[in-house]
């Protein structure tokens, strides 16, 4: 079975600074997808960024980028120019490419942004 | 319109009550999901509907009964719940169950069982 680990239960960053959230996963599959989801307090969960395992290029979405290290099974999220609205719970998630949309979520990292 | 709506936002029910949670999407998605989320924990998948048929039931107790009346609507019927069932119940949808499609989440129903 696949597992996802987020070793930082809580993190904080100064506004306008850069922060990196870590995620590692364990799988024996070669084809899969990885996601970062953001859940702000009392608001709905939204997709931040996703990465297909077969793509070597790291995904980027505006201020958000990932460092995908397939051999190390690592998938960290970098947030540049942090904004107050980035404060949220961030979940790393794994999904097999061979089956349906059953996510394996990590335990989450709560990010605080300090003004 | 990339919205998944859920009603009610909050629900308090006794252990002998029967209530229902409702989820709606108008994005033409053919897969819909129910998740349960306890405080400070990730969502846990409960049910998956694909093309209006129940595809996955993650060993959920029978006091939770899902229903998919049509492709836009998903209900979760609740009966004889326990206090430990208190949680945030999230609905989500995606274009299809297979393939790399984004799941869109609703805001959730916060359920308290007394």
mmCIF file of C-alpha atoms in Angstrom:
data_model
loop_
_atom_site.group_PDB
_atom_site.id
_atom_site.type_symbol
_atom_site.label_atom_id
_atom_site.label_comp_id
_atom_site.label_asym_id
_atom_site.label_seq_id
_atom_site.Cartn_x
_atom_site.Cartn_y
_atom_site.Cartn_z
ATOM 1 C CA UNK A 1 0.000 0.000 0.000
ATOM 2 C CA UNK A 2 1.111 3.526 -0.686
ATOM 3 C CA UNK A 3 1.832 5.967 2.112
ATOM 4 C CA UNK A 4 2.409 9.703 2.123
ATOM 5 C CA UNK A 5 4.390 11.467 4.832
ATOM 6 C CA UNK A 6 4.547 15.153 5.626
ATOM 7 C CA UNK A 7 7.111 15.568 8.366
ATOM 8 C CA UNK A 8 6.271 19.191 9.233
ATOM 9 C CA UNK A 9 2.941 19.421 11.095
ATOM 10 C CA UNK A 10 3.250 23.215 11.277
ATOM 11 C CA UNK A 11 5.331 25.856 9.557
ATOM 12 C CA UNK A 12 5.404 29.607 9.447
ATOM 13 C CA UNK A 13 6.789 32.109 6.967
ATOM 14 C CA UNK A 14 7.101 35.861 6.810
ATOM 15 C CA UNK A 15 5.030 37.614 4.209
ATOM 16 C CA UNK A 16 6.950 37.966 0.907
ATOM 17 C CA UNK A 17 9.419 35.251 1.904
ATOM 18 C CA UNK A 18 9.788 31.756 0.453
ATOM 19 C CA UNK A 19 8.832 28.537 2.211
ATOM 20 C CA UNK A 20 9.181 24.885 1.275
ATOM 21 C CA UNK A 21 6.828 22.168 2.475
ATOM 22 C CA UNK A 22 8.145 18.641 2.349
ATOM 23 C CA UNK A 23 6.411 15.455 1.272
ATOM 24 C CA UNK A 24 7.718 11.942 0.833
ATOM 25 C CA UNK A 25 5.826 8.922 -0.350
ATOM 26 C CA UNK A 26 6.287 5.218 -0.625
ATOM 27 C CA UNK A 27 5.145 3.212 -3.620
ATOM 28 C CA UNK A 28 6.220 0.304 -5.770
ATOM 29 C CA UNK A 29 4.422 1.717 -8.809
ATOM 30 C CA UNK A 30 6.201 3.530 -11.604
ATOM 31 C CA UNK A 31 3.261 5.493 -12.960
ATOM 32 C CA UNK A 32 1.368 7.785 -10.628
ATOM 33 C CA UNK A 33 0.330 11.361 -9.967
ATOM 34 C CA UNK A 34 1.181 13.675 -7.102
ATOM 35 C CA UNK A 35 -0.801 16.666 -5.909
ATOM 36 C CA UNK A 36 -0.696 19.485 -3.437
ATOM 37 C CA UNK A 37 -4.082 20.583 -2.108
ATOM 38 C CA UNK A 38 -4.686 23.694 -0.016
ATOM 39 C CA UNK A 39 -7.463 23.943 2.576
ATOM 40 C CA UNK A 40 -7.831 27.443 4.059
ATOM 41 C CA UNK A 41 -9.644 27.722 7.400
ATOM 42 C CA UNK A 42 -13.375 27.167 6.900
ATOM 43 C CA UNK A 43 -12.985 27.237 3.131
ATOM 44 C CA UNK A 44 -12.988 24.587 0.495
ATOM 45 C CA UNK A 45 -10.040 22.513 -0.540
ATOM 46 C CA UNK A 46 -8.502 23.514 -3.840
ATOM 47 C CA UNK A 47 -5.819 22.027 -6.035
ATOM 48 C CA UNK A 48 -2.558 23.962 -5.937
ATOM 49 C CA UNK A 49 -0.383 21.964 -8.283
ATOM 50 C CA UNK A 50 -0.002 18.476 -9.717
ATOM 51 C CA UNK A 51 2.809 16.411 -11.171
ATOM 52 C CA UNK A 52 2.745 13.373 -13.413
ATOM 53 C CA UNK A 53 5.458 10.917 -12.391
ATOM 54 C CA UNK A 54 6.534 10.304 -15.993
ATOM 55 C CA UNK A 55 7.362 13.975 -16.462
ATOM 56 C CA UNK A 56 10.867 14.943 -15.436
ATOM 57 C CA UNK A 57 10.140 18.646 -15.532
ATOM 58 C CA UNK A 58 8.964 20.096 -12.253
ATOM 59 C CA UNK A 59 5.490 21.608 -12.339
ATOM 60 C CA UNK A 60 5.015 25.315 -11.667
ATOM 61 C CA UNK A 61 1.890 27.406 -11.149
ATOM 62 C CA UNK A 62 2.655 31.087 -10.660
ATOM 63 C CA UNK A 63 4.234 31.409 -7.180
ATOM 64 C CA UNK A 64 3.973 27.683 -6.527
ATOM 65 C CA UNK A 65 6.509 25.150 -7.763
ATOM 66 C CA UNK A 66 7.495 21.634 -6.860
ATOM 67 C CA UNK A 67 10.759 19.779 -6.536
ATOM 68 C CA UNK A 68 9.967 16.270 -7.704
ATOM 69 C CA UNK A 69 12.676 13.720 -7.021
ATOM 70 C CA UNK A 70 11.321 10.405 -8.281
ATOM 71 C CA UNK A 71 14.224 8.238 -7.143
ATOM 72 C CA UNK A 72 14.090 9.730 -3.669
ATOM 73 C CA UNK A 73 10.269 9.629 -3.663
ATOM 74 C CA UNK A 74 10.161 13.228 -2.629
ATOM 75 C CA UNK A 75 7.697 15.920 -3.715
ATOM 76 C CA UNK A 76 8.220 19.260 -1.975
ATOM 77 C CA UNK A 77 6.193 22.420 -2.557
ATOM 78 C CA UNK A 78 7.867 25.814 -2.744
ATOM 79 C CA UNK A 79 5.794 28.934 -2.216
ATOM 80 C CA UNK A 80 7.524 32.122 -3.322
ATOM 81 C CA UNK A 81 6.568 35.638 -2.276
ATOM 82 C CA UNK A 82 4.256 34.273 0.423
ATOM 83 C CA UNK A 83 0.977 36.112 0.902
ATOM 84 C CA UNK A 84 -1.431 36.217 3.825
ATOM 85 C CA UNK A 85 -3.916 34.278 1.721
ATOM 86 C CA UNK A 86 -1.492 31.364 1.527
ATOM 87 C CA UNK A 87 -2.193 30.540 5.167
ATOM 88 C CA UNK A 88 -3.886 27.148 5.102
ATOM 89 C CA UNK A 89 -3.529 23.437 5.663
ATOM 90 C CA UNK A 90 -1.567 21.881 2.815
ATOM 91 C CA UNK A 91 -2.073 18.234 1.934
ATOM 92 C CA UNK A 92 0.245 16.241 -0.272
ATOM 93 C CA UNK A 93 -1.587 13.472 -2.112
ATOM 94 C CA UNK A 94 -0.680 10.444 -4.190
ATOM 95 C CA UNK A 95 -2.806 8.780 -6.821
ATOM 96 C CA UNK A 96 -2.049 5.667 -8.805
ATOM 97 C CA UNK A 97 -2.267 6.015 -12.586
ATOM 98 C CA UNK A 98 -3.515 2.458 -12.836
ATOM 99 C CA UNK A 99 -6.644 2.840 -10.835
ATOM 100 C CA UNK A 100 -9.290 5.426 -10.190
ATOM 101 C CA UNK A 101 -9.215 8.599 -8.205
ATOM 102 C CA UNK A 102 -8.457 7.186 -4.788
ATOM 103 C CA UNK A 103 -6.151 9.680 -3.213
ATOM 104 C CA UNK A 104 -3.715 8.771 -0.491
ATOM 105 C CA UNK A 105 -3.382 11.970 1.498
ATOM 106 C CA UNK A 106 -0.542 12.928 3.781
ATOM 107 C CA UNK A 107 -1.341 14.152 7.302
ATOM 108 C CA UNK A 108 -1.026 17.809 6.284
ATOM 109 C CA UNK A 109 1.139 20.807 7.117
ATOM 110 C CA UNK A 110 -0.438 23.876 8.645
ATOM 111 C CA UNK A 111 1.182 26.994 7.188
ATOM 112 C CA UNK A 112 0.972 30.328 8.932
ATOM 113 C CA UNK A 113 1.968 33.532 7.158
ATOM 114 C CA UNK A 114 3.241 36.286 9.429
ATOM 115 C CA UNK A 115 2.698 39.916 8.423
ATOM 116 C CA UNK B 1 -18.957 27.245 -13.272
ATOM 117 C CA UNK B 2 -16.469 25.204 -11.287
ATOM 118 C CA UNK B 3 -18.482 24.997 -8.139
ATOM 119 C CA UNK B 4 -19.576 22.141 -5.945
ATOM 120 C CA UNK B 5 -22.270 23.179 -3.503
ATOM 121 C CA UNK B 6 -23.226 21.429 -0.287
ATOM 122 C CA UNK B 7 -26.184 21.893 1.998
ATOM 123 C CA UNK B 8 -26.585 22.375 4.848
ATOM 124 C CA UNK B 9 -23.398 24.091 6.012
ATOM 125 C CA UNK B 10 -23.946 22.953 9.578
ATOM 126 C CA UNK B 11 -26.063 20.162 10.997
ATOM 127 C CA UNK B 12 -26.695 19.105 14.570
ATOM 128 C CA UNK B 13 -28.558 15.858 15.020
ATOM 129 C CA UNK B 14 -29.378 13.425 17.770
ATOM 130 C CA UNK B 15 -28.442 9.799 17.606
ATOM 131 C CA UNK B 16 -32.017 8.779 16.760
ATOM 132 C CA UNK B 17 -32.539 11.331 14.002
ATOM 133 C CA UNK B 18 -32.586 10.800 10.261
ATOM 134 C CA UNK B 19 -31.076 13.541 8.141
ATOM 135 C CA UNK B 20 -29.576 13.967 4.687
ATOM 136 C CA UNK B 21 -26.649 15.868 3.251
ATOM 137 C CA UNK B 22 -26.895 17.192 -0.271
ATOM 138 C CA UNK B 23 -24.214 17.868 -2.869
ATOM 139 C CA UNK B 24 -24.661 19.369 -6.322
ATOM 140 C CA UNK B 25 -22.431 20.126 -9.292
ATOM 141 C CA UNK B 26 -23.244 21.433 -12.759
ATOM 142 C CA UNK B 27 -19.907 20.860 -14.433
ATOM 143 C CA UNK B 28 -21.002 17.713 -16.239
ATOM 144 C CA UNK B 29 -18.733 15.608 -14.067
ATOM 145 C CA UNK B 30 -19.419 11.890 -14.062
ATOM 146 C CA UNK B 31 -17.672 10.985 -10.821
ATOM 147 C CA UNK B 32 -18.718 12.181 -7.372
ATOM 148 C CA UNK B 33 -17.252 11.458 -3.965
ATOM 149 C CA UNK B 34 -18.039 11.641 -0.275
ATOM 150 C CA UNK B 35 -15.213 12.202 2.199
ATOM 151 C CA UNK B 36 -15.163 12.426 5.989
ATOM 152 C CA UNK B 37 -12.665 14.786 7.583
ATOM 153 C CA UNK B 38 -11.912 14.976 11.289
ATOM 154 C CA UNK B 39 -10.270 18.075 12.716
ATOM 155 C CA UNK B 40 -6.631 18.532 11.692
ATOM 156 C CA UNK B 41 -6.705 15.320 9.671
ATOM 157 C CA UNK B 42 -6.760 14.636 5.931
ATOM 158 C CA UNK B 43 -10.016 13.663 4.217
ATOM 159 C CA UNK B 44 -10.924 9.986 4.241
ATOM 160 C CA UNK B 45 -12.739 8.587 1.243
ATOM 161 C CA UNK B 46 -16.144 7.085 2.005
ATOM 162 C CA UNK B 47 -17.929 6.512 -1.310
ATOM 163 C CA UNK B 48 -17.363 6.959 -5.025
ATOM 164 C CA UNK B 49 -20.060 7.200 -7.656
ATOM 165 C CA UNK B 50 -19.053 6.816 -11.283
ATOM 166 C CA UNK B 51 -21.700 7.391 -13.938
ATOM 167 C CA UNK B 52 -24.342 7.373 -11.198
ATOM 168 C CA UNK B 53 -23.355 3.909 -9.993
ATOM 169 C CA UNK B 54 -21.732 3.212 -6.655
ATOM 170 C CA UNK B 55 -18.181 2.171 -7.492
ATOM 171 C CA UNK B 56 -16.480 2.230 -4.137
ATOM 172 C CA UNK B 57 -17.673 1.845 -0.589
ATOM 173 C CA UNK B 58 -14.709 2.098 1.764
ATOM 174 C CA UNK B 59 -16.234 -0.194 4.390
ATOM 175 C CA UNK B 60 -18.460 2.575 5.663
ATOM 176 C CA UNK B 61 -21.041 1.616 8.337
ATOM 177 C CA UNK B 62 -24.569 1.143 7.059
ATOM 178 C CA UNK B 63 -25.800 4.107 9.091
ATOM 179 C CA UNK B 64 -24.393 6.131 6.173
ATOM 180 C CA UNK B 65 -26.344 5.558 2.980
ATOM 181 C CA UNK B 66 -25.326 7.311 -0.249
ATOM 182 C CA UNK B 67 -27.619 8.022 -3.154
ATOM 183 C CA UNK B 68 -27.002 9.468 -6.602
ATOM 184 C CA UNK B 69 -30.392 10.433 -8.086
ATOM 185 C CA UNK B 70 -28.819 11.924 -11.212
ATOM 186 C CA UNK B 71 -25.442 12.935 -12.576
ATOM 187 C CA UNK B 72 -25.528 16.334 -10.857
ATOM 188 C CA UNK B 73 -26.743 15.352 -7.430
ATOM 189 C CA UNK B 74 -25.321 13.292 -4.604
ATOM 190 C CA UNK B 75 -26.980 12.675 -1.256
ATOM 191 C CA UNK B 76 -25.758 11.124 1.955
ATOM 192 C CA UNK B 77 -28.525 9.809 4.187
ATOM 193 C CA UNK B 78 -27.710 9.598 7.880
ATOM 194 C CA UNK B 79 -29.464 7.436 10.445
ATOM 195 C CA UNK B 80 -28.662 6.376 13.998
ATOM 196 C CA UNK B 81 -25.297 8.098 13.994
ATOM 197 C CA UNK B 82 -22.815 8.001 16.848
ATOM 198 C CA UNK B 83 -21.023 10.971 18.442
ATOM 199 C CA UNK B 84 -17.777 9.804 16.813
ATOM 200 C CA UNK B 85 -19.395 10.462 13.432
ATOM 201 C CA UNK B 86 -19.159 14.185 14.126
ATOM 202 C CA UNK B 87 -16.894 15.590 11.412
ATOM 203 C CA UNK B 88 -16.735 17.714 8.280
ATOM 204 C CA UNK B 89 -18.306 15.855 5.367
ATOM 205 C CA UNK B 90 -16.884 16.857 2.027
ATOM 206 C CA UNK B 91 -18.298 16.210 -1.393
ATOM 207 C CA UNK B 92 -16.150 16.322 -4.501
ATOM 208 C CA UNK B 93 -16.535 15.718 -8.210
ATOM 209 C CA UNK B 94 -14.273 15.080 -11.169
ATOM 210 C CA UNK B 95 -14.783 14.772 -14.894
ATOM 211 C CA UNK B 96 -14.218 11.047 -14.703
ATOM 212 C CA UNK B 97 -13.061 8.515 -12.152
ATOM 213 C CA UNK B 98 -10.124 7.485 -14.342
ATOM 214 C CA UNK B 99 -7.515 9.761 -15.818
ATOM 215 C CA UNK B 100 -5.748 12.746 -14.401
ATOM 216 C CA UNK B 101 -8.727 14.949 -13.715
ATOM 217 C CA UNK B 102 -8.863 17.474 -10.943
ATOM 218 C CA UNK B 103 -11.227 16.801 -8.063
ATOM 219 C CA UNK B 104 -13.302 19.835 -7.147
ATOM 220 C CA UNK B 105 -14.316 19.956 -3.515
ATOM 221 C CA UNK B 106 -17.365 21.505 -1.921
ATOM 222 C CA UNK B 107 -17.165 23.607 1.256
ATOM 223 C CA UNK B 108 -18.420 20.740 3.382
ATOM 224 C CA UNK B 109 -21.152 20.122 5.922
ATOM 225 C CA UNK B 110 -20.034 20.300 9.528
ATOM 226 C CA UNK B 111 -21.959 17.590 11.337
ATOM 227 C CA UNK B 112 -22.342 17.362 15.091
ATOM 228 C CA UNK B 113 -23.986 14.286 16.585
ATOM 229 C CA UNK B 114 -25.279 14.766 20.111
#
